[in-house]
C-alpha atoms as a printed R data frame, in Angstrom:
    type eleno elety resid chain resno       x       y       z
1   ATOM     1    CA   UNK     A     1  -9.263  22.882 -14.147
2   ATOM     2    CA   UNK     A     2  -5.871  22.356 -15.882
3   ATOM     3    CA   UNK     A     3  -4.449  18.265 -15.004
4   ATOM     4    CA   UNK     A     4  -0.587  18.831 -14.025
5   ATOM     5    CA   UNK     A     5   1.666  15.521 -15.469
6   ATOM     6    CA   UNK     A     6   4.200  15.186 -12.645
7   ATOM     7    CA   UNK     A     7   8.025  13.296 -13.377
8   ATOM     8    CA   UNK     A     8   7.994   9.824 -13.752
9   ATOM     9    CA   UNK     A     9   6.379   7.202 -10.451
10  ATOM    10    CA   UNK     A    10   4.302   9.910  -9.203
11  ATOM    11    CA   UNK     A    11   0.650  10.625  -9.363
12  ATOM    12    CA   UNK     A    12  -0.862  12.772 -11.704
13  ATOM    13    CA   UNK     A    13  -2.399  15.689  -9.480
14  ATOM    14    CA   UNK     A    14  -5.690  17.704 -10.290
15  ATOM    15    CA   UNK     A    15  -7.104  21.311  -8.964
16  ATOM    16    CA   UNK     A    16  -5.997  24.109  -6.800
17  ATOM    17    CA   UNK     A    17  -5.288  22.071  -4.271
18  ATOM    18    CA   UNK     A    18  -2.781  19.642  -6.264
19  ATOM    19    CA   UNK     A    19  -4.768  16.701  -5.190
20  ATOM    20    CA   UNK     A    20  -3.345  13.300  -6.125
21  ATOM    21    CA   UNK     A    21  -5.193  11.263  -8.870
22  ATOM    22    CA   UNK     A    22  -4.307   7.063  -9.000
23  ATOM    23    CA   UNK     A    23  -2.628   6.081 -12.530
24  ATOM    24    CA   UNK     A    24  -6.050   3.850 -12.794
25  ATOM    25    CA   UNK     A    25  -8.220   6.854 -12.475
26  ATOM    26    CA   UNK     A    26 -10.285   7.457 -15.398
27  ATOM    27    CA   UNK     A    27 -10.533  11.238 -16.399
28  ATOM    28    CA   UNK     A    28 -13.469  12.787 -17.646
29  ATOM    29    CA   UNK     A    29 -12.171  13.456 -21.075
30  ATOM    30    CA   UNK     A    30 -12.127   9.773 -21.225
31  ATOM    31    CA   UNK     A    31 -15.446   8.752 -22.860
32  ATOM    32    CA   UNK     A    32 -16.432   5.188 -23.338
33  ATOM    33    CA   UNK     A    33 -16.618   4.289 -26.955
34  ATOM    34    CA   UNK     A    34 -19.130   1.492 -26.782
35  ATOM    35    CA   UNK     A    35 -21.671   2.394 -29.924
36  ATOM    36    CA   UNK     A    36 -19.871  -0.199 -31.959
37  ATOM    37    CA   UNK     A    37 -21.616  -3.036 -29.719
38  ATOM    38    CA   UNK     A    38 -23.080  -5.093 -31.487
39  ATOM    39    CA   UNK     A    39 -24.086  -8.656 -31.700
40  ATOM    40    CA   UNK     A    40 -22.248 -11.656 -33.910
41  ATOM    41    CA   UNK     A    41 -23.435 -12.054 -36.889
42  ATOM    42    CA   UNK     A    42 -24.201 -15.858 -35.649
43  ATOM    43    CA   UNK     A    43 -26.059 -14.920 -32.638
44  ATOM    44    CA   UNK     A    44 -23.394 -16.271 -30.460
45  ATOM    45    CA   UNK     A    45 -22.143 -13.451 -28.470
46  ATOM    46    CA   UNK     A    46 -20.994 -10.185 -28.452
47  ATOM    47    CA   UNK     A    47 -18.653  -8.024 -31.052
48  ATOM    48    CA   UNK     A    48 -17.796  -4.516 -32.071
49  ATOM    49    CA   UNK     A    49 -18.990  -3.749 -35.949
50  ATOM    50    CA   UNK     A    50 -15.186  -2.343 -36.135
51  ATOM    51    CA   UNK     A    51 -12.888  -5.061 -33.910
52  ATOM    52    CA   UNK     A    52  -9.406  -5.346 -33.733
53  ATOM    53    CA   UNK     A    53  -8.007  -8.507 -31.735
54  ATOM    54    CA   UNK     A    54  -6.832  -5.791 -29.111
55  ATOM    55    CA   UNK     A    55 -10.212  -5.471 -28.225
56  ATOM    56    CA   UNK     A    56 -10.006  -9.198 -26.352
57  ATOM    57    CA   UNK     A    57  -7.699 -10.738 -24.156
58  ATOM    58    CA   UNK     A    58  -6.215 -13.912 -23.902
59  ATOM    59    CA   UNK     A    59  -9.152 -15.785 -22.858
60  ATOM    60    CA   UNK     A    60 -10.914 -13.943 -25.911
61  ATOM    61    CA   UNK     A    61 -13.400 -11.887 -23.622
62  ATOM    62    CA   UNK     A    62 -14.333  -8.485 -24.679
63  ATOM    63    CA   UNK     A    63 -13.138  -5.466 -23.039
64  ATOM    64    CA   UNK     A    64 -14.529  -2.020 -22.567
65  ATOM    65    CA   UNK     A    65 -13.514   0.510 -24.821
66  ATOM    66    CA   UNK     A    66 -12.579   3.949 -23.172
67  ATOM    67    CA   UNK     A    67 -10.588   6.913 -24.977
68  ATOM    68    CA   UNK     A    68  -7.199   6.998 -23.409
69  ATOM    69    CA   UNK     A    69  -6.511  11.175 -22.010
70  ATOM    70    CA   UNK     A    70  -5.267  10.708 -18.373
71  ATOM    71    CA   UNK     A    71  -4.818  14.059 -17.490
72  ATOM    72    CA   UNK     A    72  -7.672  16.051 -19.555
73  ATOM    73    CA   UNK     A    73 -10.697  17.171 -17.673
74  ATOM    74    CA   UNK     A    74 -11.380  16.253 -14.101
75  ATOM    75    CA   UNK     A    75 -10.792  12.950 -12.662
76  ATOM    76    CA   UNK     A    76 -13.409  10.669 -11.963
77  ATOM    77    CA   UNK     A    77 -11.962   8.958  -8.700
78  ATOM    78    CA   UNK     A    78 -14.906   5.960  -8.766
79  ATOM    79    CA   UNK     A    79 -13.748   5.219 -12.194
80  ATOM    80    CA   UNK     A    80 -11.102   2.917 -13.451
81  ATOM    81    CA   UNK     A    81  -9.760   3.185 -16.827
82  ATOM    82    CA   UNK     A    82  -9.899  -0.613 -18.216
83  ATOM    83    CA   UNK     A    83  -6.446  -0.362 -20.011
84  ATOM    84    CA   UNK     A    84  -4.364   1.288 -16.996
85  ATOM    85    CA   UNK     A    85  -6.205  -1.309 -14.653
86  ATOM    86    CA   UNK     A    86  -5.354  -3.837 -16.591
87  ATOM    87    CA   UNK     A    87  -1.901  -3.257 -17.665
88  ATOM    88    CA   UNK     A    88  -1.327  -2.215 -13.773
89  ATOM    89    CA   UNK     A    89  -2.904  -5.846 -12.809
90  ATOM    90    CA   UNK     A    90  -1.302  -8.052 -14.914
91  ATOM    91    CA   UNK     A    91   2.150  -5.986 -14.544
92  ATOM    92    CA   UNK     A    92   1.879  -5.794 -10.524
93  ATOM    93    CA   UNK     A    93   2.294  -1.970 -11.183
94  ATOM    94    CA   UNK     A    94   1.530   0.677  -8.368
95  ATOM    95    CA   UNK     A    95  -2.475   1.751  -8.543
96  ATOM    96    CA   UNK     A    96  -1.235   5.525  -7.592
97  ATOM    97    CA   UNK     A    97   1.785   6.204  -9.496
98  ATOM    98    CA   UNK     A    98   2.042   3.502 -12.059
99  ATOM    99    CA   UNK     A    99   5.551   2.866 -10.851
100 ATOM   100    CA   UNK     A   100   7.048  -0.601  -9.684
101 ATOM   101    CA   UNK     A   101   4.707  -1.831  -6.771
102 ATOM   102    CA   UNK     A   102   6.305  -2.814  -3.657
103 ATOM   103    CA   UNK     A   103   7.050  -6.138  -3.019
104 ATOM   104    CA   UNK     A   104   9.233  -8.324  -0.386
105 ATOM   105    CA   UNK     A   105  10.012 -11.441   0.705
106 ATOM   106    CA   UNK     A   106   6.548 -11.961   2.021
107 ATOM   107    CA   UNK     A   107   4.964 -10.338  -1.273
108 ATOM   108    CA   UNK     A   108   3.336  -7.555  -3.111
109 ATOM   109    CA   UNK     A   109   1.654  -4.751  -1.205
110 ATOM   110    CA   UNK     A   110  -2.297  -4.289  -1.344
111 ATOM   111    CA   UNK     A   111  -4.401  -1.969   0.859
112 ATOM   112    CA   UNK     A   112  -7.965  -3.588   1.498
113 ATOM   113    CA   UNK     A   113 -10.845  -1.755   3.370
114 ATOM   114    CA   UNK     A   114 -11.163  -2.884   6.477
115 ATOM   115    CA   UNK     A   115 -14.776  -3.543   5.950
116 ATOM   116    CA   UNK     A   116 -13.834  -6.487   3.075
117 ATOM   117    CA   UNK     A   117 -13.030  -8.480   6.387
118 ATOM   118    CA   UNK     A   118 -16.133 -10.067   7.899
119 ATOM   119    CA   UNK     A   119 -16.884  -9.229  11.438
120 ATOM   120    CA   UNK     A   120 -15.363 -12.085  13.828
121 ATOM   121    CA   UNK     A   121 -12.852 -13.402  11.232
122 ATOM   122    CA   UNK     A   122  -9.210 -14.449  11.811
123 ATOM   123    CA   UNK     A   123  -7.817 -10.914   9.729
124 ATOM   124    CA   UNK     A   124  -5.506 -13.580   7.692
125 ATOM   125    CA   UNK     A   125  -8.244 -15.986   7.061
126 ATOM   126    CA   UNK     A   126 -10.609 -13.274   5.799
127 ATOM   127    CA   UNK     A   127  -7.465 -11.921   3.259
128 ATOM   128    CA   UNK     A   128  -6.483 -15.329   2.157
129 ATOM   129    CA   UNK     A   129  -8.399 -15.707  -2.065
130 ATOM   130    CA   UNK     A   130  -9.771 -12.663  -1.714
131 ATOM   131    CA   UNK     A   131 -10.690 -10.953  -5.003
132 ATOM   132    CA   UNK     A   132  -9.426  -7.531  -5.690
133 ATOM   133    CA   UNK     A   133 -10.152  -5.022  -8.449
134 ATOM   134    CA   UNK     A   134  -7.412  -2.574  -7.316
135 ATOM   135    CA   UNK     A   135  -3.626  -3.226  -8.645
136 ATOM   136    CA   UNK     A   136  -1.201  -3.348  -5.611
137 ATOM   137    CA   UNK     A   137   0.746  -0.071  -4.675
138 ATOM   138    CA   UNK     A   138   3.981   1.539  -3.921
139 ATOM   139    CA   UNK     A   139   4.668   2.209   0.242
140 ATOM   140    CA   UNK     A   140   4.817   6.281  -0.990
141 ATOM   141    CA   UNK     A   141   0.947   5.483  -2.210
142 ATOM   142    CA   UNK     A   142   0.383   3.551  -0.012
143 ATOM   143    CA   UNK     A   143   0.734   6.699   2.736
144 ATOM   144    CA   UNK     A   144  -1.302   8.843   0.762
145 ATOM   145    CA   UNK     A   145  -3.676   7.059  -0.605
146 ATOM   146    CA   UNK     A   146  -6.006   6.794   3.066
147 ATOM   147    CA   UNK     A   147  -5.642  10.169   3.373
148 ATOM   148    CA   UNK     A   148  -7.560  11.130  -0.218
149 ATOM   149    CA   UNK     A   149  -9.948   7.767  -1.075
150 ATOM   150    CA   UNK     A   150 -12.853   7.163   0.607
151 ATOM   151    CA   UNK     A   151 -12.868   3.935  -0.132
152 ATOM   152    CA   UNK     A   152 -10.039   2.749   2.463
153 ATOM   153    CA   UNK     A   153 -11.636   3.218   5.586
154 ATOM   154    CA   UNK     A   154  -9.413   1.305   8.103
155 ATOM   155    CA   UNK     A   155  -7.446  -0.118   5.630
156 ATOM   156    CA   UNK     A   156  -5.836  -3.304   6.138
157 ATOM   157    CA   UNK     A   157  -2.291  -3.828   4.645
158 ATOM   158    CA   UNK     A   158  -1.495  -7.458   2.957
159 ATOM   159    CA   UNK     A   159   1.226  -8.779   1.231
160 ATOM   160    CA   UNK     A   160   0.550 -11.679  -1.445
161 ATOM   161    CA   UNK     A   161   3.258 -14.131  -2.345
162 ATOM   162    CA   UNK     A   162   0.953 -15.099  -5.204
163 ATOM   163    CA   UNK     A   163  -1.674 -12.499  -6.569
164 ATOM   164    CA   UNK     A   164  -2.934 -14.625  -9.630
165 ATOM   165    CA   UNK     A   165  -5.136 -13.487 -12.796
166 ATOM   166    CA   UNK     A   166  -8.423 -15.000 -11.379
167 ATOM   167    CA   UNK     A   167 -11.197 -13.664 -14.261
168 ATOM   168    CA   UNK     A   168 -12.727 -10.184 -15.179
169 ATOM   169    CA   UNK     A   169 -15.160  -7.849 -13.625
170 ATOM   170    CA   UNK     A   170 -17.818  -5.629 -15.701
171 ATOM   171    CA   UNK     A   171 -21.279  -6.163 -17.261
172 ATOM   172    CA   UNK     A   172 -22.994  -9.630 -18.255
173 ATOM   173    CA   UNK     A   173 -25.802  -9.189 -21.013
174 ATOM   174    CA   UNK     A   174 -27.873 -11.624 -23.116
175 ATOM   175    CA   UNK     A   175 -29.644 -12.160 -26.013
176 ATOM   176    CA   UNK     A   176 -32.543 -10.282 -27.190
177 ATOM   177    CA   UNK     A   177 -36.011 -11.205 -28.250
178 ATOM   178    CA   UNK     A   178 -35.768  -8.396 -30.877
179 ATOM   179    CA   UNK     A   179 -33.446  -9.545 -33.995
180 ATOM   180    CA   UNK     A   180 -29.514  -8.870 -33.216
181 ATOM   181    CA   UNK     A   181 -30.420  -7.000 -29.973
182 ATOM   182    CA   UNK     A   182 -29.332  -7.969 -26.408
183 ATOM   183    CA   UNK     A   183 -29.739  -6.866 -22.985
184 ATOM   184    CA   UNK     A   184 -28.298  -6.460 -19.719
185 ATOM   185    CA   UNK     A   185 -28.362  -9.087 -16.603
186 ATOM   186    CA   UNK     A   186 -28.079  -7.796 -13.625
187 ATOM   187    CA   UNK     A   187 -24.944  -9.495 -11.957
188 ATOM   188    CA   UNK     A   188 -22.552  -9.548  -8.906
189 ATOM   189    CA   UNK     A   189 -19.898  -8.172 -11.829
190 ATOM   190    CA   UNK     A   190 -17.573 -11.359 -11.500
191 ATOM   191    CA   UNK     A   191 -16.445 -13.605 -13.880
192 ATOM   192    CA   UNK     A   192 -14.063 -16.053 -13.706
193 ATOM   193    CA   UNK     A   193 -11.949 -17.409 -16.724
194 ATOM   194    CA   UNK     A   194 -12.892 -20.527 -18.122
195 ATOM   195    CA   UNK     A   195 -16.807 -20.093 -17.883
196 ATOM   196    CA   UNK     A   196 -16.924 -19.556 -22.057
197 ATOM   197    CA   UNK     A   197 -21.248 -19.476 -22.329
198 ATOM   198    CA   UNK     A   198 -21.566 -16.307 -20.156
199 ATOM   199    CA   UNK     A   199 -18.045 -14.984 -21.192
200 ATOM   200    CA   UNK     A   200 -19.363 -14.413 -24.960
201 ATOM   201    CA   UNK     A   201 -22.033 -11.873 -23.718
202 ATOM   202    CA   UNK     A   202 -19.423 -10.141 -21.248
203 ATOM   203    CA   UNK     A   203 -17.727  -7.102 -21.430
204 ATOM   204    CA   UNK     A   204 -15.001  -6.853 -18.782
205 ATOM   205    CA   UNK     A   205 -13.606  -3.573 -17.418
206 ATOM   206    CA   UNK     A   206 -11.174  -4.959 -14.800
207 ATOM   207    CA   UNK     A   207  -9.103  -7.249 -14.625
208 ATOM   208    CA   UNK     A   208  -9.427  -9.415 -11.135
209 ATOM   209    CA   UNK     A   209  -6.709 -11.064  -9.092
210 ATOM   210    CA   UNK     A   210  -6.933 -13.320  -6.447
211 ATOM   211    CA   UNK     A   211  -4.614 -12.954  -3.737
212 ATOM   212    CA   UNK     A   212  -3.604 -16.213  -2.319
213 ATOM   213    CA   UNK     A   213  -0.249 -17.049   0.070
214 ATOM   214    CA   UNK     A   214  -1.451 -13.099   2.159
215 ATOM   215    CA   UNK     A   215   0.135 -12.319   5.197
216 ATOM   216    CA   UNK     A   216  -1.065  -8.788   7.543
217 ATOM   217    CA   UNK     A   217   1.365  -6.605   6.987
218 ATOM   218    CA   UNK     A   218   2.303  -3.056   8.773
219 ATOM   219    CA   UNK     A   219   0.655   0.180   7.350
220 ATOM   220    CA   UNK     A   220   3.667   2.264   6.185
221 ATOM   221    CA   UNK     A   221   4.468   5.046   8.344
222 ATOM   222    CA   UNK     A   222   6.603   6.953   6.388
223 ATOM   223    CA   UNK     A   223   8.846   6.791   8.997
């Protein structure tokens, strides 16, 4: 089914229906490009046989590599595309629209699933350093984005004064016995900057922020 490309701080929307699809949403048509993963050639890490020094950030971990087509095929709503997640993260954009997030006095505005809040927790105890994959969002998104994902069962509204880059999420690996070959270790996902042994077998796909200085805020109504 044909992707529509709607003006400017809206969502792209997908099928008969017109159903929204998040900026970070990674579209079929978006393949990873990962056959280029290779080992270095001094055993200490991992490389791709073509890289460019945008294929690392600023901590020099490796990232993904994912075609960039928002808007061709069908959208694969569990899937975040590491550049749009990233660029959203690090530029406090909107996770639905990829417009300006919203943000006041008492911070920017993430939705959590209720669930990420232990049972029998003070609400702004459980919020406070939580780590979060999912870029903050606009109060528009933030209406409609309940209503379509899954994921936000009871969300939970919370404003950070001071979302900071905490480290990456994606897949840990290892060397192999066989020559240049590695493999994957199973992992919680998490890695935080500064840990420079594990980060040279690590490929990240999302960028993590911890959200520190959180406050409950109100859902928006729309009202």
């Amino acid at each position: 089914m044909a992707a529509r490309t709607a003006a400017p701080a809206q969502p792209l929307s997908w099928g008969p229906k017109g159903l929204p699809v998040p900026f970070v949403t990674a579209w079929s048509e978006e393949k990873p490009t990962a056959r280029s993963l290779t080992t270095r050639t001094d055993g200490a890490g991992l490389c791709y046989r073509d890289e460019t020094p945008a294929d690392r950030d600023q901590h020099g971990v490796l990232w993904a590599r994912m075609r960039l087509a928002p808007g061709e095929g069908r959208p694969r709503y569990r899937l975040l595309h590491p550049v749009r997640q990233r660029h959203a993260m690090r530029a406090l954009l909107c996770q639905g629209c990829g417009g300006s997030a919203s943000r006041t006095s008492r911070g920017w505005l993430f939705l959590m699933p209720g669930s990420d809040i232990s049972a029998g927790t003070d609400e702004v105890e459980g919020m406070e350093s939580a780590l979060c994959t999912k870029p903050p969002v606009c109060e528009p998104c933030a209406l409609l984005a309940p209503r379509h994902c899954p994921h936000l069962t009871n969300p939970i509204a919370v404003r950070s004064r001071r979302p900071r880059v905490w480290g990456v999420f994606g897949d840990q690996y290892a060397p192999a016995s066989t020559s240049r070959g590695f493999t994957h270790v199973p992992t919680d996902g998490y890695l935080p900057y500064g840990r420079s042994a594990c980060a040279r077998w690590f490929v990240a796909s999302q960028l993590v922020l911890e959200l520190t200085r959180c406050t409950r805020a109100p859902l928006p109504t729309g009202h």
